[in-house]
PDB file of C-alpha atoms in Angstrom:
ATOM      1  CA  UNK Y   8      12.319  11.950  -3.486  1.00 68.00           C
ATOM      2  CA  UNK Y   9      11.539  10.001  -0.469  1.00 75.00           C
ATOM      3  CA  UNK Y  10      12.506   6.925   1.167  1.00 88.00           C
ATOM      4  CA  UNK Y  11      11.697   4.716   4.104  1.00 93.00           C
ATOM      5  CA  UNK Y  12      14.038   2.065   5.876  1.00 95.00           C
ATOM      6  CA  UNK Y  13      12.958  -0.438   7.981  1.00 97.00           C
ATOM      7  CA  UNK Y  14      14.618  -3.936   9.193  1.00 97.00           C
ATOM      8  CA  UNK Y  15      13.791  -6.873   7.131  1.00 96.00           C
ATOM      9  CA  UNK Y  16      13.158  -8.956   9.722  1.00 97.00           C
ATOM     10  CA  UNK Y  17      11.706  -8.891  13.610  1.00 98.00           C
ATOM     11  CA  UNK Y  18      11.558 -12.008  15.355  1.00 97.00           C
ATOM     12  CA  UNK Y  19      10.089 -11.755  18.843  1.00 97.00           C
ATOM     13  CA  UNK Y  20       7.685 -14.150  21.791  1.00 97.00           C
ATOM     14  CA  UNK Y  21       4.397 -14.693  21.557  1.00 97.00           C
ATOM     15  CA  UNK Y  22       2.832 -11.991  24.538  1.00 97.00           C
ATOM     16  CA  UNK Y  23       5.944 -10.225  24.803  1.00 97.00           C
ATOM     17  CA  UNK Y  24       6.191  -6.059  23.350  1.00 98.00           C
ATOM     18  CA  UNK Y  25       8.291  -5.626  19.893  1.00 98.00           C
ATOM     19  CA  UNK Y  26       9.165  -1.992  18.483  1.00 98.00           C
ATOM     20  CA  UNK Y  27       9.268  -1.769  14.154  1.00 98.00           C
ATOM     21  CA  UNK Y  28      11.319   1.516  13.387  1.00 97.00           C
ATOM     22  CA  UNK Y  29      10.887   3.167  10.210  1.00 97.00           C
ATOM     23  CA  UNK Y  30      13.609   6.452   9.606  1.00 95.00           C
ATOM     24  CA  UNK Y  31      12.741   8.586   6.367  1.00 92.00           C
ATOM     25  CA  UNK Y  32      14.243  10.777   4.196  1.00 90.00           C
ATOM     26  CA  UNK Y  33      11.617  13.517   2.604  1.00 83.00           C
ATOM     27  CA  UNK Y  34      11.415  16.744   2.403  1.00 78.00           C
ATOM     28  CA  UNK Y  35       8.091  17.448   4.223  1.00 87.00           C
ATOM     29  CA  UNK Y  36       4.754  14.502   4.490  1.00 89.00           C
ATOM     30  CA  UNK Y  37       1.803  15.090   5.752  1.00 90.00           C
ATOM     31  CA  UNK Y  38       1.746  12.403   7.955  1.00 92.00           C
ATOM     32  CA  UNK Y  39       2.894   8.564   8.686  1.00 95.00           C
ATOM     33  CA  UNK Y  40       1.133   5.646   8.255  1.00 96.00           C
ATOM     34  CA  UNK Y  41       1.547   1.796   9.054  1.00 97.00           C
ATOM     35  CA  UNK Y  42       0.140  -1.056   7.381  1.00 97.00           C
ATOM     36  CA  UNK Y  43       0.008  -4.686   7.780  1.00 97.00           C
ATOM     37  CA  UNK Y  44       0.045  -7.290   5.533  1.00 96.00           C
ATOM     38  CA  UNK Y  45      -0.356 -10.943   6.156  1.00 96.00           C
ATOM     39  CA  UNK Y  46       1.210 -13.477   3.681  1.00 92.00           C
ATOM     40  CA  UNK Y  47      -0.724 -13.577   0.474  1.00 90.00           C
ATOM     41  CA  UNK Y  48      -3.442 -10.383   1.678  1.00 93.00           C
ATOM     42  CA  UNK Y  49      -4.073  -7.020   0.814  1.00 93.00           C
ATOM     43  CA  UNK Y  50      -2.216  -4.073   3.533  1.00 95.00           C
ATOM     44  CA  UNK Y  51      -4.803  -3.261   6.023  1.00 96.00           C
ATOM     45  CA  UNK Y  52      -4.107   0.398   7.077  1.00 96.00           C
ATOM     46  CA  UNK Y  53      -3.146   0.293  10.816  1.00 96.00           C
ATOM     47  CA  UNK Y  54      -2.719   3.917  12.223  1.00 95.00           C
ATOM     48  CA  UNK Y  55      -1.780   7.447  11.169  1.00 95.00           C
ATOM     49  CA  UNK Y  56       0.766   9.974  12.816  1.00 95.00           C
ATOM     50  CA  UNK Y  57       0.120  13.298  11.985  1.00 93.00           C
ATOM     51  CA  UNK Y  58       1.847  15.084  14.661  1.00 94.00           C
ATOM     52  CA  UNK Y  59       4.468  14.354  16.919  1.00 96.00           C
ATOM     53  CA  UNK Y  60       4.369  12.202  19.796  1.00 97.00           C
ATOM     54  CA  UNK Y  61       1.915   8.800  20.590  1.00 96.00           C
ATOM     55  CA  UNK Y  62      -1.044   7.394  18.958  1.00 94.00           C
ATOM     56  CA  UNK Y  63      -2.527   4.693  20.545  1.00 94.00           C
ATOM     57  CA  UNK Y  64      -5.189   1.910  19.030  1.00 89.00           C
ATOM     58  CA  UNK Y  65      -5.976  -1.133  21.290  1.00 93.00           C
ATOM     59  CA  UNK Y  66      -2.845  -3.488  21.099  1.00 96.00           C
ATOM     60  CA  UNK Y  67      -0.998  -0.883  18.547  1.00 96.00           C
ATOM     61  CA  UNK Y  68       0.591   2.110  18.887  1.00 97.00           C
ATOM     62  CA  UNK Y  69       2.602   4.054  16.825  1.00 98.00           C
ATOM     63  CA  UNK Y  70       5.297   7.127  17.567  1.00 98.00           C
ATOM     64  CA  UNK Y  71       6.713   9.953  15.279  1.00 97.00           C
ATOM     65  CA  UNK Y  72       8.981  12.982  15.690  1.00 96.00           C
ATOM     66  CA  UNK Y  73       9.790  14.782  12.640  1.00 93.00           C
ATOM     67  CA  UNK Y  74      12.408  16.319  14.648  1.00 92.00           C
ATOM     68  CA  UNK Y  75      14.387  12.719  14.378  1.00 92.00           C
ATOM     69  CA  UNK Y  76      13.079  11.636  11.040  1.00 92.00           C
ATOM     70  CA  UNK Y  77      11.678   8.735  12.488  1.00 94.00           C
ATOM     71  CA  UNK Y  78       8.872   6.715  13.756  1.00 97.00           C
ATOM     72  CA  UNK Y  79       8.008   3.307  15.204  1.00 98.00           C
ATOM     73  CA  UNK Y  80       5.037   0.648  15.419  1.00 98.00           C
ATOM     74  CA  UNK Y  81       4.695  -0.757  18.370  1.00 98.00           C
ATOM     75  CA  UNK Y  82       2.529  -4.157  19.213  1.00 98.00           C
ATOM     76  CA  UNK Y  83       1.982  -5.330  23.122  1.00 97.00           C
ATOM     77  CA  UNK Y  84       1.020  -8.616  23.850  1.00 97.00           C
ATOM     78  CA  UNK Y  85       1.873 -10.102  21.198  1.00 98.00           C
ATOM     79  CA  UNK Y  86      -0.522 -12.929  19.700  1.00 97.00           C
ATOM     80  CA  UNK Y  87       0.781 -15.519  17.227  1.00 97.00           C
ATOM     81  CA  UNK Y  88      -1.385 -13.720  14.750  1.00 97.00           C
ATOM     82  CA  UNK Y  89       0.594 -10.876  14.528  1.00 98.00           C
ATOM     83  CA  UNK Y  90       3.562 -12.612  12.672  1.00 98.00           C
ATOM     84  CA  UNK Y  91       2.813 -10.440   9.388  1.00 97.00           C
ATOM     85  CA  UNK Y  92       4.891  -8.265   7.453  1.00 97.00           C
ATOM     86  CA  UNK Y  93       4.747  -4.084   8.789  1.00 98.00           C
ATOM     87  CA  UNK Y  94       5.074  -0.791   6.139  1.00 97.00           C
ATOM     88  CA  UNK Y  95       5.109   2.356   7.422  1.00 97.00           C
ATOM     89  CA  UNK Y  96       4.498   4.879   4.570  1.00 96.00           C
ATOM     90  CA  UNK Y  97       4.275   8.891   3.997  1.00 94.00           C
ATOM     91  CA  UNK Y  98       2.687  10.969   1.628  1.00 89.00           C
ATOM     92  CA  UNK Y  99       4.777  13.693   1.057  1.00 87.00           C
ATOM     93  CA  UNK Y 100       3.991  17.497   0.232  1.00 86.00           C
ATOM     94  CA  UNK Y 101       5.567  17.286  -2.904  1.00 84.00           C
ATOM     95  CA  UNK Y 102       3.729  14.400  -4.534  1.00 82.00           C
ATOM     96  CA  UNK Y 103       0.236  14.422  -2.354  1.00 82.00           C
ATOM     97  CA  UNK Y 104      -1.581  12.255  -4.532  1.00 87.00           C
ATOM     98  CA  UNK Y 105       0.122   9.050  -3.443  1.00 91.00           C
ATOM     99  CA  UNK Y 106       1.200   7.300  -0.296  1.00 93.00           C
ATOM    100  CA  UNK Y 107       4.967   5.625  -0.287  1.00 94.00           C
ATOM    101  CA  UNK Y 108       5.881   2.764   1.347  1.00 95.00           C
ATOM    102  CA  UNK Y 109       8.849   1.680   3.404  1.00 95.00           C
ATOM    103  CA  UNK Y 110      10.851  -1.706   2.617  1.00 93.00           C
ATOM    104  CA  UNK Y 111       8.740  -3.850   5.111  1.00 95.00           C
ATOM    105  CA  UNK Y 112       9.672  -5.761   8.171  1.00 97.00           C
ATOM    106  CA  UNK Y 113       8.623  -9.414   8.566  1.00 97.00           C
ATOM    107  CA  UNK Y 114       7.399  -9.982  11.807  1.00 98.00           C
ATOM    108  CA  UNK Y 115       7.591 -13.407  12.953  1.00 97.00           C
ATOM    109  CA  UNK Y 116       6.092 -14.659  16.323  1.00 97.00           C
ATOM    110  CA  UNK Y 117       7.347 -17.489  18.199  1.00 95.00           C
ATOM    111  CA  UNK Y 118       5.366 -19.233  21.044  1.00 93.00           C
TER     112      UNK Y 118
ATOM    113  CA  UNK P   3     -17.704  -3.261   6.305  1.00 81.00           C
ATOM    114  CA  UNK P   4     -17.024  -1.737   2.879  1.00 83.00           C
ATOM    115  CA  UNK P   5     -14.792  -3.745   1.012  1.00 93.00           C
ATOM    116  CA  UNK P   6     -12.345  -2.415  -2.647  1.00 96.00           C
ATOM    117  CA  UNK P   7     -13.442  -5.365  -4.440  1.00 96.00           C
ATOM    118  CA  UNK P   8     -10.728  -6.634  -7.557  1.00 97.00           C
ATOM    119  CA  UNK P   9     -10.825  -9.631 -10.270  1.00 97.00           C
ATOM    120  CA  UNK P  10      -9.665 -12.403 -11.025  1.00 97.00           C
ATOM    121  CA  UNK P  11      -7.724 -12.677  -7.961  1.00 97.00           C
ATOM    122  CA  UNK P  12      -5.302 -14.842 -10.469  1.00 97.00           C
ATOM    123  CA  UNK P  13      -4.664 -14.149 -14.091  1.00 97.00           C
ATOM    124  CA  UNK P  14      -1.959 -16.006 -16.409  1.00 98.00           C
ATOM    125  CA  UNK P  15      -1.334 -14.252 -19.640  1.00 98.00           C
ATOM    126  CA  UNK P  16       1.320 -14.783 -22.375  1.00 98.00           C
ATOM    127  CA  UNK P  17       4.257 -12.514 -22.876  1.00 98.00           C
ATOM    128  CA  UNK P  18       2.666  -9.749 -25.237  1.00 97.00           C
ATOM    129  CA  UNK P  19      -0.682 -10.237 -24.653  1.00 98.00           C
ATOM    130  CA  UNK P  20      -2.964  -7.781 -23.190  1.00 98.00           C
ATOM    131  CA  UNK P  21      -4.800  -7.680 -19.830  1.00 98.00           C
ATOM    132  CA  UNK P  22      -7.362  -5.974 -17.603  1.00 98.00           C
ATOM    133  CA  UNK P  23      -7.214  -6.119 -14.156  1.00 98.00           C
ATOM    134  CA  UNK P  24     -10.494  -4.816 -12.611  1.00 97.00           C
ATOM    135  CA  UNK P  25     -11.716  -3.164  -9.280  1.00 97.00           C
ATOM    136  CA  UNK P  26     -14.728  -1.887  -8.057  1.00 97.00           C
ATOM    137  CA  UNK P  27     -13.500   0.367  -5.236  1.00 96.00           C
ATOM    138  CA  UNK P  28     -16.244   1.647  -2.437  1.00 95.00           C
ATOM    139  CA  UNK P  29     -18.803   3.592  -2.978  1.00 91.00           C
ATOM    140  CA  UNK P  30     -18.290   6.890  -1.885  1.00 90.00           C
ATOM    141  CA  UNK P  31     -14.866   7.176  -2.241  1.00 93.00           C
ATOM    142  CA  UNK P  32     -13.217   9.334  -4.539  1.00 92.00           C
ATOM    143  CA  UNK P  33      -9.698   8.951  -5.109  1.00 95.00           C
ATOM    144  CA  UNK P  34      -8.351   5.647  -6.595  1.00 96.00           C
ATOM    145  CA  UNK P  35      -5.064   3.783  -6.841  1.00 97.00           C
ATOM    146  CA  UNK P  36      -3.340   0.904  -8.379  1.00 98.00           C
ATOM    147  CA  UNK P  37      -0.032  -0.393  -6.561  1.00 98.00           C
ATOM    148  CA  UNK P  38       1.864  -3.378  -7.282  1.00 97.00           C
ATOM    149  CA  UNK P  39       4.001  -5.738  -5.391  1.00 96.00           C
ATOM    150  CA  UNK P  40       6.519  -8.199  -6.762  1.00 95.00           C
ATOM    151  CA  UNK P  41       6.520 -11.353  -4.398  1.00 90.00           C
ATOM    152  CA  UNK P  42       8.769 -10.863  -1.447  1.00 87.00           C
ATOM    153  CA  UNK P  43       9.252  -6.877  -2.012  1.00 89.00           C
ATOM    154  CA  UNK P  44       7.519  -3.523  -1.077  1.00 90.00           C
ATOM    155  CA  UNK P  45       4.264  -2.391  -2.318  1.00 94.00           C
ATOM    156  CA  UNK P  46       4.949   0.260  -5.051  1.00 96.00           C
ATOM    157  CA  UNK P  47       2.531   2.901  -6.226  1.00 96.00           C
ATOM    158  CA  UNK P  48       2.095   3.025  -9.937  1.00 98.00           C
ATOM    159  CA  UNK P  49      -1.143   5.790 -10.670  1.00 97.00           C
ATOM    160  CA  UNK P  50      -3.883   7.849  -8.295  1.00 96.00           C
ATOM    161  CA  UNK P  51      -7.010   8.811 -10.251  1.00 95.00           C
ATOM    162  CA  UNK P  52      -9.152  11.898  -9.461  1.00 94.00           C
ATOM    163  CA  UNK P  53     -12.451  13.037 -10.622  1.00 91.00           C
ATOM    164  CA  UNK P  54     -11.902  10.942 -14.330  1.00 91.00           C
ATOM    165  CA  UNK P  55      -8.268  11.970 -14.842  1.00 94.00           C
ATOM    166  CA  UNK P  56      -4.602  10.337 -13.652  1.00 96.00           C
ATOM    167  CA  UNK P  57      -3.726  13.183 -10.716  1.00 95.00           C
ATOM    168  CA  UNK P  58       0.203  11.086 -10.500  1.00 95.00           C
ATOM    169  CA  UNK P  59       1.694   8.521 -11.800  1.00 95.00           C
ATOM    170  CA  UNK P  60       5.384   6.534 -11.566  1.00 95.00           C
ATOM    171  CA  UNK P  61       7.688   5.749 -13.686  1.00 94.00           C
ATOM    172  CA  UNK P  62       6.347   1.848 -13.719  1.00 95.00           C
ATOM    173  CA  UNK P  63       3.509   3.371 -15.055  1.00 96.00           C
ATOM    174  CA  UNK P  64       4.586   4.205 -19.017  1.00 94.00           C
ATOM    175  CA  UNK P  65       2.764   3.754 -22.161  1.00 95.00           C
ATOM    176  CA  UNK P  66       1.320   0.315 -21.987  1.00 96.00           C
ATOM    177  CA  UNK P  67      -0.533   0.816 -19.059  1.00 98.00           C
ATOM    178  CA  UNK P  68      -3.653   2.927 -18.718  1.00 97.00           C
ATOM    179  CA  UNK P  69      -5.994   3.264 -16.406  1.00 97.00           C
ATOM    180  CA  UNK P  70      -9.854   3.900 -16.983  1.00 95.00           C
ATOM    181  CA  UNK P  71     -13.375   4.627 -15.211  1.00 93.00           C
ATOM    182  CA  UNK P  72     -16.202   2.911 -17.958  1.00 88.00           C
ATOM    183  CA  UNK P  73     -18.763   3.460 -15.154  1.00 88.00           C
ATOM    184  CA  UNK P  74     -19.820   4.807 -12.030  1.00 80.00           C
ATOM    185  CA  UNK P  75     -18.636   1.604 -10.078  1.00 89.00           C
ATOM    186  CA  UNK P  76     -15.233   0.733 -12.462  1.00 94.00           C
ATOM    187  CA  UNK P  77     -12.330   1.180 -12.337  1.00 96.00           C
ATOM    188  CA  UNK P  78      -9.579  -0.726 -14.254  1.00 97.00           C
ATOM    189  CA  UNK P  79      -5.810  -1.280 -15.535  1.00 98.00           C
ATOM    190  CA  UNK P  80      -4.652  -2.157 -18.345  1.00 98.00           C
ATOM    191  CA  UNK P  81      -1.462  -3.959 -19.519  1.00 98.00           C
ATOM    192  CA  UNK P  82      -1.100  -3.421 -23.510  1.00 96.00           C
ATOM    193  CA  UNK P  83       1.732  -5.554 -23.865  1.00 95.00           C
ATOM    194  CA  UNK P  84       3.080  -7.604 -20.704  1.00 97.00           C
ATOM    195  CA  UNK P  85       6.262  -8.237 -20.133  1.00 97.00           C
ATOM    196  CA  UNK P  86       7.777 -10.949 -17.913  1.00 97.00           C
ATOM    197  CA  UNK P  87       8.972  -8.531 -15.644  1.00 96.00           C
ATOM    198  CA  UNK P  88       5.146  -7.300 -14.867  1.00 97.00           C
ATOM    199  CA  UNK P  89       4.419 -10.929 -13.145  1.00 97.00           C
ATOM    200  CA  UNK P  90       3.366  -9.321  -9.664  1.00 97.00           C
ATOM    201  CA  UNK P  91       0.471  -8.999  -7.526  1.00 97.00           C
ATOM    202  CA  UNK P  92      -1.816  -5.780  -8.082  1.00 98.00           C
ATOM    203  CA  UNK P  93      -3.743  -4.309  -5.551  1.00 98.00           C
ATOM    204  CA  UNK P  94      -6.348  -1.413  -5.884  1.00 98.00           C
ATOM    205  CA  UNK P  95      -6.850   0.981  -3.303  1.00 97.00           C
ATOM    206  CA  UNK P  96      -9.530   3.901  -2.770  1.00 96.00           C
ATOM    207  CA  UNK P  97     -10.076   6.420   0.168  1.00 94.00           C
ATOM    208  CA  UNK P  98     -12.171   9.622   0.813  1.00 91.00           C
ATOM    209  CA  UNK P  99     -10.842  12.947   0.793  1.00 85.00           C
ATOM    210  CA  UNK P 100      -9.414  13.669   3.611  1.00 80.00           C
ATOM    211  CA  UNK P 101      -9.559   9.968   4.772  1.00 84.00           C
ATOM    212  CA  UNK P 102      -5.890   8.941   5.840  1.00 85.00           C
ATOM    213  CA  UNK P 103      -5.523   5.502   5.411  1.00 93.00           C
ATOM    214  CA  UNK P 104      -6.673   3.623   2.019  1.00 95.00           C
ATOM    215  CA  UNK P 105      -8.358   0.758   1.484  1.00 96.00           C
ATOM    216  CA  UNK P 106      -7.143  -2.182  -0.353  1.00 97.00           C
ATOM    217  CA  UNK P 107      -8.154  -4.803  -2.550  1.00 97.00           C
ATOM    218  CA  UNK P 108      -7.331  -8.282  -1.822  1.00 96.00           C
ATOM    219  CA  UNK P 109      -5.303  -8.237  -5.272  1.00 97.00           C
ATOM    220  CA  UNK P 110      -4.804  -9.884  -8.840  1.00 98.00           C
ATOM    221  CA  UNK P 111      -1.723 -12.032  -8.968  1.00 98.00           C
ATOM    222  CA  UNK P 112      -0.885 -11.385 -12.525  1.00 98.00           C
ATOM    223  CA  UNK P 113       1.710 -14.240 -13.934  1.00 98.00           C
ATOM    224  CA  UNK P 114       3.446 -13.735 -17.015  1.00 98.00           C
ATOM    225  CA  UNK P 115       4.714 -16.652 -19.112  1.00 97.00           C
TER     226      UNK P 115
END
C-alpha cells in the first residue's frame, strides 16, 4: 500500500517563505502532486513532480527526490490567503487508476 | 474555465434511506472519480470510472454504493442504505488521459441523521 505523512499544522508570517514536507512510503508512483484546499472548497490541484528535482509555478514550488522518499511544497511571499489546508498525493504503479492523498497540513497565516 | 459541476451541494437523509449524489464532470474528460472527506480529515478515494465500467475501487466503496453514467454528461453515486458513519462531504473529480492533476467538484455535504 501507500502512505503519505505530513504535519498537521504550519503556522507561519504573512510575506515570509514556509516549506510543507510530505515523506511516502510506496513502492513505485508515477509522480507527486499537491493540492490545496480552502475551508469548506473543493482541492484545487497545485503542481506535479514527475522527476526529481524543482518545479516552479509563480509563488509555488514544489521539490521531490525519490531517492529520499520525500517531497515538499513550498509558498514565497506569503499572502494571508494562503492559510488553507496542503495534500500532497501519488498515484502509484500498482493501483494507477487513483490518486492518494497525504494527511494534510493546515496552513495558517498570521499578519 | 471548465468547471466538475456536483448537486445539491447539501443533502440530509435519514439513516437507511437512499441517496444520489450527482456530477456532471467536464466535457472532454474521460476518467471520473468520487472521493470523500469526513470533516477535519484527508480526502479518501472511494471509485475511478473508465469508458462505462469501475477501473478501481476501495474498500469504502462495498455493496451499497454504485456508481453510474445514465448519459453522456452524468455521472452519479449512489448510497443504497446510509449509515451514520457516511455523513461526509463528497467530491467528484474528472481529468483527461494523461492530464496529471484532476479536477474537483465543489462537493455534496451529505448529513446523515
Amino acid at each position: 500500500g501507500q502512505s503519505l505523512e505530513q504535519p498537521s499544522e504550519v503556522t507561519a508570517v504573512e510575506g515570509a517563505i514556509v516549506q510543507i514536507n510530505c515523506t511516502y512510503q510506496t513502492s513505485g508512483f508515477y509522480g507527486l502532486s499537491w493540492y490545496q484546499q480552502h475551508d469548506g472548497g473543493a482541492p484545487t490541484f497545485l503542481s506535479y513532480n514527475a522527476l526529481d528535482g524543482l518545479e516552479e509555478t509563480g509563488r509555488f514550488s514544489s521539490f521531490l527526490s525519490r531517492s529520499d522518499s520525500y517531497g515538499y511544497l513550498l509558498l514565497q511571499e506569503l499572502q494571508m490567503k494562503d492559510s488553507a489546508s496542503y495534500f500532497c498525493a501519488v498515484r502509484a504503479y500498482s493501483s494507477a487508476s487513483k490518486i492518494i492523498f497525504g494527511s494534510g497540513t493546515r496552513l495558517s497565516i498570521r499578519p | 474555465e471548465p468547471e466538475v459541476t456536483q448537486t445539491p451541494s447539501h443533502q440530509v437523509t435519514q439513516m437507511g434511506q437512499e441517496v444520489i449524489l450527482r456530477c456532471v464532470p467536464i466535457s472532454n474528460h474521460l476518467y471520473f472519480y468520487w472521493y470523500r472527506q469526513i470533516l477535519g480529515q484527508k480526502v479518501e478515494f472511494l471509485v475511478s470510472f473508465y469508458n462505462n465500467e469501475i477501473s478501481e475501487k476501495s474498500e469504502i466503496f462495498d455493496d451499497q454504493f454504485s456508481v453510474e453514467r445514465p448519459d453522456g454528461s452524468n455521472f452519479t453515486l449512489k448510497i443504497r442504505s446510509t449509515k451514520l458513519e457516511d455523513s461526509a462531504m463528497y467530491f467528484c473529480a474528472s481529468n483527461r488521459q494523461g492530464e496529471d492533476g484532476y479536477t474537483f467538484g465543489s462537493g455534496t455535504r451529505l448529513t446523515v441523521v
